[in-house]
Short mmCIF file of C-alpha atoms in Angstrom, two decimals:
data_model
loop_
_atom_site.label_atom_id
_atom_site.label_comp_id
_atom_site.label_asym_id
_atom_site.label_seq_id
_atom_site.Cartn_x
_atom_site.Cartn_y
_atom_site.Cartn_z
CA MET A 20 -3.18 -5.72 15.29
CA ALA A 21 -0.07 -3.97 16.46
CA TYR A 22 3.31 -5.63 16.22
CA SER A 23 5.57 -6.21 19.22
CA GLU A 24 8.69 -4.06 19.62
CA LYS A 25 10.90 -7.08 18.96
CA VAL A 26 9.13 -7.92 15.70
CA LEU A 27 9.43 -4.31 14.60
CA ASP A 28 13.11 -4.22 15.44
CA HIS A 29 13.93 -7.42 13.53
CA PHE A 30 11.80 -6.21 10.65
CA LYS A 31 13.40 -2.79 10.36
CA ASN A 32 16.94 -3.94 11.11
CA PRO A 33 16.99 -7.58 10.07
CA LYS A 34 20.05 -9.50 11.16
CA ASN A 35 22.04 -11.67 8.76
CA VAL A 36 20.26 -10.92 5.52
CA GLY A 37 22.05 -12.42 2.58
CA THR A 38 23.12 -15.39 0.58
CA LEU A 39 25.76 -18.05 1.18
CA ASP A 40 27.25 -20.08 -1.65
CA LYS A 41 24.84 -22.99 -1.85
CA ASN A 42 27.33 -25.05 -3.85
CA LYS A 43 29.85 -25.25 -1.00
CA THR A 44 29.75 -28.61 0.78
CA ASN A 45 29.75 -27.04 4.23
CA VAL A 46 26.73 -24.83 3.44
CA GLY A 47 23.22 -26.12 4.05
CA THR A 48 20.15 -24.43 2.55
CA GLY A 49 16.56 -24.70 3.69
CA LEU A 50 13.87 -23.27 1.42
CA VAL A 51 10.33 -23.54 2.76
CA GLY A 52 6.93 -22.09 1.97
CA ALA A 53 5.49 -21.10 -1.39
CA PRO A 54 4.73 -17.82 -3.15
CA GLU A 55 1.06 -18.85 -3.41
CA CYS A 56 0.87 -18.99 0.37
CA GLY A 57 2.43 -15.59 0.81
CA ASP A 58 5.51 -16.93 2.62
CA VAL A 59 8.86 -18.15 1.31
CA MET A 60 11.76 -18.49 3.71
CA ARG A 61 15.32 -19.34 2.73
CA LEU A 62 17.70 -20.02 5.57
CA GLN A 63 21.34 -21.00 5.09
CA ILE A 64 24.00 -22.22 7.50
CA GLU A 65 27.75 -22.52 7.12
CA VAL A 66 29.15 -25.31 9.26
CA ASP A 67 32.66 -25.96 10.59
CA ASP A 68 33.12 -29.59 9.50
CA THR A 69 35.39 -30.62 12.37
CA THR A 70 33.27 -29.30 15.25
CA GLU A 71 29.88 -29.38 13.45
CA THR A 72 29.37 -25.85 14.73
CA ILE A 73 27.38 -23.28 12.79
CA VAL A 74 29.80 -20.44 12.05
CA ASP A 75 27.50 -18.32 9.90
CA ALA A 76 23.80 -18.09 9.07
CA LYS A 77 21.95 -16.00 6.50
CA PHE A 78 18.35 -15.63 5.44
CA LYS A 79 16.04 -14.07 2.92
CA THR A 80 12.28 -14.12 3.40
CA PHE A 81 9.29 -13.16 1.30
CA GLY A 82 6.47 -12.64 3.72
CA CYS A 83 4.87 -10.57 6.41
CA GLY A 84 6.73 -8.82 9.20
CA SER A 85 6.40 -11.74 11.58
CA ALA A 86 7.88 -14.16 9.04
CA ILE A 87 10.84 -11.85 8.48
CA ALA A 88 11.37 -11.36 12.20
CA SER A 89 11.14 -15.12 12.85
CA SER A 90 13.82 -15.89 10.30
CA SER A 91 16.04 -13.02 11.43
CA LEU A 92 15.84 -14.26 15.01
CA ALA A 93 16.50 -17.84 13.91
CA THR A 94 19.77 -16.87 12.21
CA GLU A 95 20.90 -15.10 15.38
CA TRP A 96 20.18 -18.14 17.50
CA LEU A 97 21.88 -20.52 15.07
CA LYS A 98 25.31 -18.91 15.10
CA GLY A 99 27.65 -20.69 17.50
CA LYS A 100 25.36 -23.67 18.01
CA THR A 101 26.29 -27.18 16.96
CA ILE A 102 23.92 -28.70 14.46
CA ASN A 103 22.52 -31.00 17.13
CA GLU A 104 21.81 -28.04 19.39
CA ALA A 105 20.24 -26.22 16.46
CA LEU A 106 17.86 -29.11 15.85
CA GLU A 107 16.41 -28.51 19.28
CA ILE A 108 15.20 -25.00 18.49
CA ASP A 109 11.46 -25.14 18.91
CA ASN A 110 9.02 -22.85 17.13
CA MET A 111 7.32 -21.98 20.41
CA ALA A 112 10.56 -20.43 21.66
CA ILE A 113 10.39 -18.07 18.68
CA VAL A 114 6.73 -17.33 19.41
CA GLU A 115 7.62 -16.42 22.99
CA GLU A 116 10.66 -14.35 22.17
CA LEU A 117 8.83 -12.29 19.54
CA ALA A 118 5.45 -12.29 21.32
CA LEU A 119 3.75 -13.50 18.14
CA PRO A 120 -0.05 -13.56 18.21
CA PRO A 121 -1.83 -16.86 17.45
CA VAL A 122 -2.48 -15.94 13.80
CA LYS A 123 1.26 -15.61 13.24
CA ILE A 124 2.37 -18.88 14.83
CA HIS A 125 2.75 -20.42 11.38
CA CYS A 126 5.62 -17.95 10.76
CA SER A 127 7.57 -19.55 13.59
CA VAL A 128 6.74 -23.03 12.31
CA LEU A 129 8.15 -21.99 8.96
CA ALA A 130 11.36 -20.81 10.64
CA GLU A 131 11.75 -24.10 12.51
CA ASP A 132 11.21 -26.00 9.28
CA ALA A 133 13.75 -23.82 7.50
CA ILE A 134 16.35 -24.60 10.19
CA LYS A 135 15.65 -28.32 9.91
CA GLY A 136 15.75 -28.08 6.13
CA ALA A 137 19.14 -26.35 6.15
CA ILE A 138 20.62 -28.93 8.52
CA GLU A 139 19.22 -31.81 6.49
CA ASP A 140 20.72 -30.32 3.32
CA TYR A 141 24.10 -29.98 5.05
CA LYS A 142 23.93 -33.59 6.28
CA ASN A 143 22.96 -34.89 2.85
CA LYS A 144 25.95 -33.15 1.35
CA ASN A 145 28.31 -34.62 3.94
CA LYS A 146 27.18 -38.23 4.20
CA MET B 10 7.24 16.59 16.86
CA GLU B 11 4.03 14.67 16.44
CA LYS B 12 4.26 11.99 13.79
CA ARG B 13 2.27 12.84 10.71
CA LEU B 14 -0.18 10.15 9.68
CA ILE B 15 -1.20 9.83 6.05
CA TYR B 16 -4.54 8.26 5.28
CA LEU B 17 -4.80 6.58 1.88
CA ASP B 18 -7.52 4.12 2.79
CA ASN B 19 -10.63 6.13 1.98
CA ASN B 20 -12.36 3.10 0.46
CA SER B 21 -12.46 1.56 3.93
CA THR B 22 -14.03 4.64 5.38
CA THR B 23 -13.73 8.37 4.90
CA PRO B 24 -13.10 10.92 7.59
CA MET B 25 -16.16 13.08 8.15
CA ASP B 26 -16.42 16.44 6.48
CA PRO B 27 -16.47 19.02 9.31
CA ARG B 28 -19.48 20.68 7.64
CA ALA B 29 -21.43 17.44 7.99
CA VAL B 30 -20.39 17.12 11.64
CA GLU B 31 -21.53 20.68 12.21
CA ALA B 32 -24.95 19.91 10.72
CA MET B 33 -25.39 16.95 13.08
CA MET B 34 -24.60 18.71 16.33
CA PRO B 35 -28.02 20.28 17.09
CA TYR B 36 -29.66 16.87 16.80
CA PHE B 37 -27.80 15.44 19.75
CA TYR B 38 -28.97 18.09 22.27
CA GLN B 39 -31.26 20.87 21.07
CA HIS B 40 -33.47 18.59 18.98
CA PRO B 41 -33.49 15.22 20.71
CA GLY B 42 -36.87 14.11 19.35
CA ASN B 43 -37.89 10.86 17.74
CA ALA B 44 -38.85 11.41 14.11
CA ALA B 45 -41.81 9.11 14.65
CA SER B 46 -43.29 11.26 17.43
CA ARG B 47 -46.07 12.90 15.48
CA ASN B 48 -47.65 15.07 18.14
CA HIS B 49 -45.09 17.38 19.70
CA PRO B 50 -42.51 19.90 18.49
CA PHE B 51 -39.57 17.67 19.36
CA GLY B 52 -40.82 15.01 17.01
CA TRP B 53 -41.68 17.54 14.32
CA ALA B 54 -38.19 19.02 14.38
CA ALA B 55 -36.67 15.57 14.01
CA GLU B 56 -39.06 14.60 11.26
CA GLU B 57 -38.36 17.80 9.37
CA ALA B 58 -34.61 17.21 9.62
CA VAL B 59 -35.02 13.66 8.33
CA ASP B 60 -37.22 14.83 5.46
CA ASN B 61 -34.64 17.42 4.52
CA ALA B 62 -31.83 14.86 4.55
CA ARG B 63 -33.94 12.45 2.54
CA GLU B 64 -34.35 15.15 -0.10
CA GLN B 65 -30.62 15.92 -0.14
CA ILE B 66 -29.78 12.25 -0.61
CA ALA B 67 -32.48 11.69 -3.22
CA ASP B 68 -31.26 14.77 -5.05
CA LEU B 69 -27.70 13.44 -5.21
CA ILE B 70 -28.84 10.31 -7.06
CA SER B 71 -31.77 11.93 -8.92
CA VAL B 72 -34.59 9.89 -7.39
CA ASP B 73 -37.78 10.67 -5.48
CA PRO B 74 -37.27 11.15 -1.70
CA LYS B 75 -40.00 8.55 -1.13
CA GLU B 76 -37.67 6.02 -2.72
CA ILE B 77 -35.02 6.35 0.00
CA ILE B 78 -35.16 3.87 2.89
CA PHE B 79 -32.77 4.64 5.75
CA THR B 80 -30.80 1.75 7.24
CA SER B 81 -27.77 1.28 9.47
CA GLY B 82 -25.38 1.05 6.54
CA ALA B 83 -24.65 -0.59 3.21
CA THR B 84 -24.38 -4.09 4.68
CA GLU B 85 -27.91 -3.84 5.99
CA SER B 86 -29.11 -2.29 2.72
CA ASP B 87 -27.56 -5.16 0.74
CA ASN B 88 -29.19 -7.71 3.01
CA LEU B 89 -32.55 -5.97 2.87
CA ALA B 90 -32.48 -5.73 -0.93
CA LEU B 91 -31.39 -9.32 -1.58
CA LYS B 92 -33.32 -11.16 1.10
CA GLY B 93 -36.24 -8.77 0.81
CA VAL B 94 -36.60 -9.36 -2.93
CA PHE B 95 -36.07 -13.09 -2.51
CA GLU B 96 -38.96 -13.29 -0.08
CA MET B 97 -41.23 -10.79 -1.82
CA TYR B 98 -40.87 -12.34 -5.28
CA ALA B 99 -40.86 -15.99 -4.21
CA ARG B 100 -43.83 -16.72 -6.45
CA LYS B 101 -42.07 -15.38 -9.49
CA GLY B 102 -38.86 -17.34 -9.03
CA ASN B 103 -35.92 -18.07 -6.78
CA HIS B 104 -32.85 -17.43 -8.92
CA ILE B 105 -30.42 -14.57 -8.30
CA ILE B 106 -27.34 -13.69 -10.39
CA THR B 107 -24.36 -11.87 -8.95
CA LEU B 108 -20.59 -11.54 -9.44
CA LYS B 109 -17.66 -13.24 -7.75
CA THR B 110 -16.14 -9.81 -7.10
CA GLU B 111 -19.05 -8.48 -5.04
CA HIS B 112 -18.63 -7.30 -1.47
CA LYS B 113 -19.01 -9.93 1.26
CA ALA B 114 -22.28 -8.32 2.32
CA VAL B 115 -23.75 -9.39 -1.02
CA LEU B 116 -21.96 -12.72 -1.32
CA ASP B 117 -22.76 -13.86 2.20
CA ALA B 118 -26.39 -12.72 1.93
CA CYS B 119 -26.56 -14.80 -1.27
CA LYS B 120 -25.08 -17.81 0.54
CA LYS B 121 -27.80 -17.44 3.16
CA ILE B 122 -30.41 -17.24 0.42
CA GLU B 123 -29.09 -20.52 -1.01
CA LYS B 124 -29.63 -22.09 2.40
CA MET B 125 -33.16 -20.69 2.37
CA GLY B 126 -33.89 -22.58 -0.86
CA GLY B 127 -32.73 -20.00 -3.38
CA GLU B 128 -30.50 -20.57 -6.35
CA VAL B 129 -27.59 -18.21 -6.96
CA THR B 130 -25.25 -17.92 -9.93
CA TYR B 131 -21.89 -16.28 -9.21
CA LEU B 132 -20.52 -14.96 -12.50
CA ASP B 133 -16.83 -14.66 -13.29
CA VAL B 134 -15.45 -11.32 -14.42
CA LYS B 135 -12.95 -10.63 -17.16
CA ARG B 136 -9.27 -10.09 -16.50
CA ASP B 137 -9.89 -6.35 -16.15
CA GLY B 138 -12.67 -6.86 -13.60
CA LEU B 139 -15.54 -6.03 -15.94
CA LEU B 140 -18.54 -8.29 -16.37
CA ASP B 141 -18.99 -9.89 -19.79
CA LEU B 142 -22.52 -8.82 -20.72
CA ALA B 143 -23.03 -11.86 -22.92
CA GLU B 144 -22.34 -14.10 -19.93
CA LEU B 145 -24.92 -12.22 -17.90
CA GLU B 146 -27.53 -12.59 -20.58
CA ALA B 147 -26.79 -16.31 -20.92
CA ALA B 148 -27.17 -16.80 -17.17
CA ILE B 149 -30.71 -15.39 -17.00
CA LYS B 150 -33.35 -18.13 -16.70
CA PRO B 151 -37.15 -18.14 -16.46
CA ASN B 152 -36.94 -18.30 -12.66
CA THR B 153 -34.44 -15.42 -12.36
CA ILE B 154 -35.82 -12.62 -10.21
CA LEU B 155 -32.81 -10.43 -9.52
CA VAL B 156 -29.37 -9.46 -10.80
CA SER B 157 -27.01 -7.86 -8.30
CA VAL B 158 -23.92 -6.05 -9.60
CA MET B 159 -21.86 -3.58 -7.65
CA TRP B 160 -21.48 -0.18 -9.28
CA ALA B 161 -17.78 0.26 -8.46
CA ASN B 162 -15.54 -2.33 -6.88
CA ASN B 163 -14.11 -1.57 -3.45
CA GLU B 164 -10.73 -3.18 -4.08
CA THR B 165 -9.96 -2.18 -7.65
CA GLY B 166 -12.29 0.79 -8.21
CA VAL B 167 -13.47 -0.79 -11.48
CA ILE B 168 -16.82 0.65 -12.60
CA GLN B 169 -19.23 -1.79 -14.24
CA ASP B 170 -21.22 -0.97 -17.36
CA MET B 171 -24.43 -0.40 -15.40
CA LYS B 172 -26.30 0.89 -18.45
CA GLY B 173 -25.51 -2.22 -20.47
CA ILE B 174 -26.44 -4.43 -17.52
CA GLY B 175 -29.65 -2.47 -16.98
CA GLU B 176 -30.69 -2.95 -20.60
CA ILE B 177 -30.25 -6.71 -20.36
CA CYS B 178 -32.29 -6.86 -17.15
CA GLU B 179 -35.01 -4.70 -18.65
CA LYS B 180 -35.21 -6.87 -21.76
CA ASN B 181 -35.52 -10.00 -19.67
CA GLY B 182 -37.89 -8.57 -17.10
CA VAL B 183 -35.69 -9.09 -14.06
CA LEU B 184 -34.93 -6.64 -11.28
CA LEU B 185 -31.49 -5.08 -11.00
CA MET B 186 -29.89 -4.27 -7.70
CA SER B 187 -26.56 -2.50 -7.22
CA ASP B 188 -24.27 -2.05 -4.26
CA ALA B 189 -23.11 1.48 -5.07
CA THR B 190 -21.35 2.09 -1.77
CA GLN B 191 -18.06 3.09 -3.38
CA ALA B 192 -19.57 5.16 -6.18
CA VAL B 193 -22.24 7.40 -4.65
CA GLY B 194 -20.90 10.84 -3.80
CA LYS B 195 -17.72 10.30 -5.80
CA ILE B 196 -18.95 9.91 -9.38
CA PRO B 197 -22.34 10.71 -10.92
CA VAL B 198 -24.75 7.91 -10.01
CA ASN B 199 -28.28 7.89 -11.41
CA PRO B 200 -30.00 4.53 -10.89
CA LYS B 201 -33.14 5.39 -12.82
CA GLU B 202 -31.20 6.42 -15.89
CA VAL B 203 -29.50 3.03 -16.14
CA GLY B 204 -32.35 0.82 -14.95
CA VAL B 205 -31.21 -0.01 -11.42
CA HIS B 206 -34.25 -0.78 -9.22
CA LEU B 207 -32.58 -1.16 -5.85
CA MET B 208 -29.35 0.47 -4.74
CA ALA B 209 -27.39 0.27 -1.49
CA PHE B 210 -25.04 2.97 -0.23
CA THR B 211 -23.79 4.46 2.99
CA GLY B 212 -22.80 7.68 4.73
CA HIS B 213 -19.31 6.84 5.89
CA LYS B 214 -17.83 6.30 2.42
CA MET B 215 -18.79 9.82 1.38
CA TYR B 216 -17.56 11.93 4.31
CA GLY B 217 -20.71 11.37 6.35
CA PRO B 218 -21.08 9.48 9.63
CA LYS B 219 -20.78 5.75 10.22
CA GLY B 220 -23.86 3.77 11.18
CA VAL B 221 -26.25 5.21 8.64
CA GLY B 222 -26.95 4.02 5.12
CA ALA B 223 -29.74 3.92 2.59
CA LEU B 224 -31.49 1.66 0.16
CA PHE B 225 -33.05 3.16 -2.93
CA VAL B 226 -36.19 1.23 -3.87
CA ASN B 227 -37.82 2.10 -7.20
CA ARG B 228 -41.47 3.11 -6.74
CA LYS B 229 -42.80 3.37 -10.27
CA LYS B 230 -42.36 1.30 -13.41
CA PRO B 231 -41.83 -1.08 -11.83
CA ARG B 232 -43.07 -0.62 -8.28
CA VAL B 233 -40.54 -2.64 -6.34
CA LYS B 234 -41.24 -4.03 -2.90
CA VAL B 235 -39.02 -5.79 -0.40
CA THR B 236 -40.07 -7.87 2.58
CA ALA B 237 -38.88 -6.21 5.80
CA GLN B 238 -36.04 -8.03 7.52
CA LEU B 239 -36.51 -6.23 10.85
CA ASP B 240 -39.92 -6.37 12.47
CA GLY B 241 -41.20 -3.55 14.63
CA GLY B 242 -42.87 -0.17 14.37
CA GLY B 243 -43.19 -0.17 10.60
CA HIS B 244 -40.90 2.79 9.95
CA GLU B 245 -39.63 3.61 6.47
CA ARG B 246 -42.82 2.62 4.66
CA GLY B 247 -42.86 -0.69 6.47
CA MET B 248 -39.60 -1.83 4.92
CA ARG B 249 -37.27 -1.07 7.80
CA SER B 250 -38.47 -0.75 11.38
CA GLY B 251 -36.43 0.96 14.03
CA THR B 252 -36.13 4.48 15.41
CA LEU B 253 -34.38 6.64 12.88
CA ASN B 254 -30.82 7.72 13.64
CA VAL B 255 -31.66 11.40 13.33
CA PRO B 256 -28.21 12.97 13.83
CA GLY B 257 -26.67 10.34 11.55
CA ILE B 258 -29.26 10.89 8.84
CA VAL B 259 -28.76 14.67 9.05
CA GLY B 260 -25.00 14.19 8.66
CA PHE B 261 -25.54 11.79 5.76
CA GLY B 262 -27.82 14.36 4.09
CA ALA B 263 -25.33 17.18 4.56
CA ALA B 264 -22.57 14.97 3.14
CA ALA B 265 -24.76 14.24 0.11
CA ALA B 266 -25.40 17.94 -0.48
CA ILE B 267 -21.68 18.71 -0.28
CA ALA B 268 -20.86 15.80 -2.61
CA LYS B 269 -23.33 17.03 -5.18
CA GLU B 270 -21.67 20.44 -5.23
CA GLU B 271 -18.05 19.37 -5.11
CA MET B 272 -17.91 15.92 -6.68
CA THR B 273 -16.80 16.98 -10.15
CA ALA B 274 -13.91 19.18 -9.04
CA GLU B 275 -12.88 16.67 -6.40
CA ALA B 276 -12.79 13.77 -8.83
CA GLU B 277 -10.62 15.80 -11.17
CA ARG B 278 -8.17 16.75 -8.42
CA LEU B 279 -7.97 13.23 -7.03
CA SER B 280 -7.53 11.55 -10.38
CA LYS B 281 -4.50 13.77 -11.02
CA LEU B 282 -3.00 12.85 -7.65
CA ARG B 283 -3.80 9.17 -8.21
CA ASP B 284 -2.15 9.26 -11.61
CA LYS B 285 0.89 10.95 -10.12
CA LEU B 286 1.19 8.23 -7.48
CA GLU B 287 0.70 5.47 -10.00
CA THR B 288 3.12 6.87 -12.56
CA ALA B 289 5.84 7.59 -10.01
CA LEU B 290 5.69 4.06 -8.61
CA MET B 291 5.57 2.38 -11.99
CA GLU B 292 8.43 4.44 -13.33
CA GLY B 293 10.51 4.39 -10.17
CA LEU B 294 10.28 0.66 -9.48
CA GLU B 295 10.54 -2.47 -11.56
CA GLU B 296 7.71 -4.96 -11.97
CA VAL B 297 4.71 -2.96 -10.76
CA TYR B 298 1.30 -3.86 -12.18
CA ILE B 299 -2.08 -2.14 -12.06
CA ASN B 300 -4.95 -4.46 -11.15
CA GLY B 301 -8.23 -3.91 -12.98
CA ASN B 302 -9.45 -1.80 -15.86
CA THR B 303 -7.84 1.65 -15.89
CA GLU B 304 -10.37 3.29 -18.21
CA HIS B 305 -13.53 2.45 -16.26
CA ARG B 306 -12.22 3.15 -12.81
CA MET B 307 -12.94 5.35 -9.81
CA PRO B 308 -10.85 8.52 -9.93
CA HIS B 309 -9.30 8.16 -6.49
CA VAL B 310 -8.35 4.48 -6.47
CA THR B 311 -5.41 2.43 -7.68
CA ASN B 312 -4.66 -1.17 -6.85
CA LEU B 313 -1.04 -2.11 -7.54
CA SER B 314 0.92 -5.34 -7.30
CA PHE B 315 4.62 -5.15 -6.48
CA LYS B 316 6.04 -8.41 -7.78
CA HIS B 317 7.77 -10.66 -5.25
CA VAL B 318 6.96 -8.40 -2.33
CA GLU B 319 4.42 -9.62 0.19
CA GLY B 320 1.77 -6.93 0.72
CA GLU B 321 1.37 -7.14 4.47
CA GLY B 322 5.13 -7.03 4.97
CA LEU B 323 5.41 -4.08 2.63
CA MET B 324 2.73 -2.24 4.58
CA MET B 325 4.76 -2.79 7.72
CA THR B 326 7.64 -0.78 6.25
CA PHE B 327 5.52 2.35 6.36
CA ASN B 328 2.38 1.68 8.31
CA GLN B 329 3.56 3.49 11.35
CA GLU B 330 2.63 6.50 9.24
CA ILE B 331 0.66 5.53 6.13
CA GLY B 332 -2.69 3.74 6.08
CA VAL B 333 -3.44 1.62 3.00
CA SER B 334 -4.99 -1.84 2.43
CA SER B 335 -3.40 -5.05 1.22
CA GLY B 336 -5.00 -7.88 -0.69
CA SER B 337 -2.80 -10.30 1.17
CA ALA B 338 -4.20 -11.99 4.23
CA CYS B 339 -1.31 -13.66 5.97
CA THR B 340 -3.02 -15.30 8.90
CA SER B 341 -3.30 -18.92 9.86
CA ALA B 342 -7.07 -18.69 9.58
CA SER B 343 -6.97 -17.49 6.00
CA LEU B 344 -3.92 -17.87 3.80
CA GLU B 345 -6.09 -16.98 0.84
CA PRO B 346 -5.28 -13.66 -0.76
CA SER B 347 -8.02 -11.31 -1.96
CA TYR B 348 -10.85 -13.21 -3.66
CA VAL B 349 -11.53 -10.15 -5.79
CA LEU B 350 -8.03 -10.15 -7.29
CA MET B 351 -8.16 -13.93 -7.67
CA ALA B 352 -11.39 -13.51 -9.64
CA LEU B 353 -9.49 -11.20 -11.99
CA GLY B 354 -7.24 -14.15 -12.70
CA LEU B 355 -4.19 -12.85 -10.88
CA GLY B 356 -1.79 -15.52 -9.74
CA ASP B 357 -1.59 -16.01 -5.99
CA ASP B 358 1.80 -14.35 -5.97
CA LEU B 359 0.59 -11.08 -7.49
CA ALA B 360 -2.52 -11.14 -5.34
CA HIS B 361 -0.33 -11.47 -2.24
CA SER B 362 1.74 -8.55 -3.51
CA SER B 363 -1.08 -6.04 -3.87
CA ILE B 364 -1.73 -2.73 -2.18
CA ARG B 365 -4.85 -0.63 -2.58
CA PHE B 366 -4.45 3.13 -2.41
CA SER B 367 -7.66 5.13 -2.05
CA LEU B 368 -7.29 8.90 -1.91
CA GLY B 369 -9.85 11.24 -0.47
CA ARG B 370 -11.12 14.77 -0.02
CA PHE B 371 -8.44 15.59 2.52
CA THR B 372 -5.48 14.00 0.72
CA THR B 373 -2.84 16.56 -0.22
CA GLU B 374 -0.19 16.47 -2.92
CA GLU B 375 2.50 16.63 -0.25
CA GLU B 376 1.08 13.48 1.33
CA VAL B 377 1.13 11.71 -2.02
CA ASP B 378 4.77 12.74 -2.46
CA ILE B 379 5.66 11.31 0.95
CA ALA B 380 3.79 8.11 0.13
CA ILE B 381 5.67 7.73 -3.16
CA ASP B 382 8.98 8.11 -1.36
CA GLN B 383 8.05 5.68 1.42
CA LEU B 384 6.70 3.15 -1.03
CA LYS B 385 9.85 3.15 -3.11
CA LYS B 386 11.97 2.64 -0.01
CA GLY B 387 9.64 -0.03 1.32
CA VAL B 388 9.55 -2.05 -1.88
CA THR B 389 13.34 -1.87 -2.17
CA HIS B 390 13.74 -3.01 1.45
CA MET B 391 11.38 -5.92 0.91
CA ARG B 392 13.01 -6.98 -2.33
CA ASP B 393 16.44 -6.92 -0.71
CA LEU B 394 14.96 -9.38 1.77
CA SER B 395 13.03 -11.48 -0.74
CA PRO B 396 14.49 -14.82 -1.84
CA ILE B 397 12.07 -15.04 -4.74
CA TRP B 398 13.06 -11.60 -6.00
CA GLU B 399 16.67 -12.82 -5.93
CA MET B 400 15.72 -16.00 -7.80
CA TYR B 401 13.71 -13.95 -10.29
CA LYS B 402 16.69 -11.65 -10.86
CA GLU B 403 18.93 -14.69 -11.42
CA GLY B 404 16.55 -15.75 -14.15
CA ILE B 405 15.14 -18.78 -12.33
CA ASP B 406 11.65 -19.71 -13.52
CA LEU B 407 9.71 -19.66 -10.27
CA ASP B 408 7.01 -21.89 -11.72
CA SER B 409 9.60 -24.63 -12.16
CA VAL B 410 10.56 -24.60 -8.48
CA VAL B 411 9.04 -27.34 -6.34
CA TRP B 412 7.78 -25.40 -3.32
CA GLN B 413 7.33 -26.93 0.05
CA GLU B 414 3.86 -25.69 0.82
CA HIS B 415 2.55 -25.34 4.29
#
């Protein structure tokens, strides 16, 4: 199975790889997947408290090329969105953008869950 | 400049040796006959070519040519041996013993046999991939008819103690079958010497063509018989009907003759290259582990786990130019990593992090050097991206983390 150009590009030149300080109150962290399943995705967002806008997003992913590309793309889409807008990101949009084959759809699901996890963590910290 | 592709996946299939291709050519055009046509020169030429190939193949494994049954490949040979013995020896018993690390062709044929009323024991292997002979002996019962153990494992290259296994089978009066697909033509294989009664192997793992394989069936002491699984013209002593693939068989025979001549030198050259690859990766990178026994192992194979790097992703860092195999299957249909590595007791994480390198006749030292370089870069890239590598480096016990499994 050959990978799409977009997957290859995100894989070779991943955007926003890194780590934000998870102890800061305006940083939300989503950690999904498990090493046993061959996929672990950690996605972090830094939020401007007054506007609830995502000002920065970082990821690290253990997984196949499609999982890495899905999380790289997700961080790109998150920046500049409000957290409510970010909650609307659907995994199928990632599938379409990256032209993921059916066997890799779970990678996009993981990315959507990581986004939701990061936002939930941020909200829990700022109740 | 054309991109250079490096093939380190010779356990999947080998490229053909040009000398074997050359030998096949006349049998596509000049000699088109059917080896079963007994009354004209076209048939005679084909029959003679098949006889010659049968001798070359028999010679490689030190058996009588009459003991070689041609098939379409090792999968068919495995099926014929297992199902054929199960049917033929139904009066004697219905129990078969095999290993959890066998090839799917053996395991799935055994599953079918269970559905047909057979009883199958799937033995565990030790951490290094070797069978515990005491466990084998304990598993043999009065209704056991066959033990099936692969000579060398396709994923790890681990070579079983066939002699020790053969002695146990002999003592208990049960037949021994071996899938020797990965071993024949690469290391000395002599089924009679170790007490193997049926043995499956194939052309395309030893620089011969795809689509042609063989089953060795012992003819004397004991005279072994298998029930045919394909009905038809009664070719191959009634055990395997179907017009013989003459060009394929000729190529298989030529490959066997070449292997017999060159096997020793080739194994020595490849084991040096394999060791170079292995040493460079283990010394140049942290947390690299060899899977399987390193003493009883095929000379051209190494199976390595790169901790906290997912195998399929790692392959993507270089698989525009290097062909290897991963024990990780990251698809929605099967999130299970390699069952062979799992049977060795590897954790899921190390199984997902494994890469199999299998060198071959046409692998050069320069290619190995390129692979070492690419692998180091790839592993570093993947670890820079890996959250669990980061956690591991921070000293977090990954077993204590509550993962959100999917």
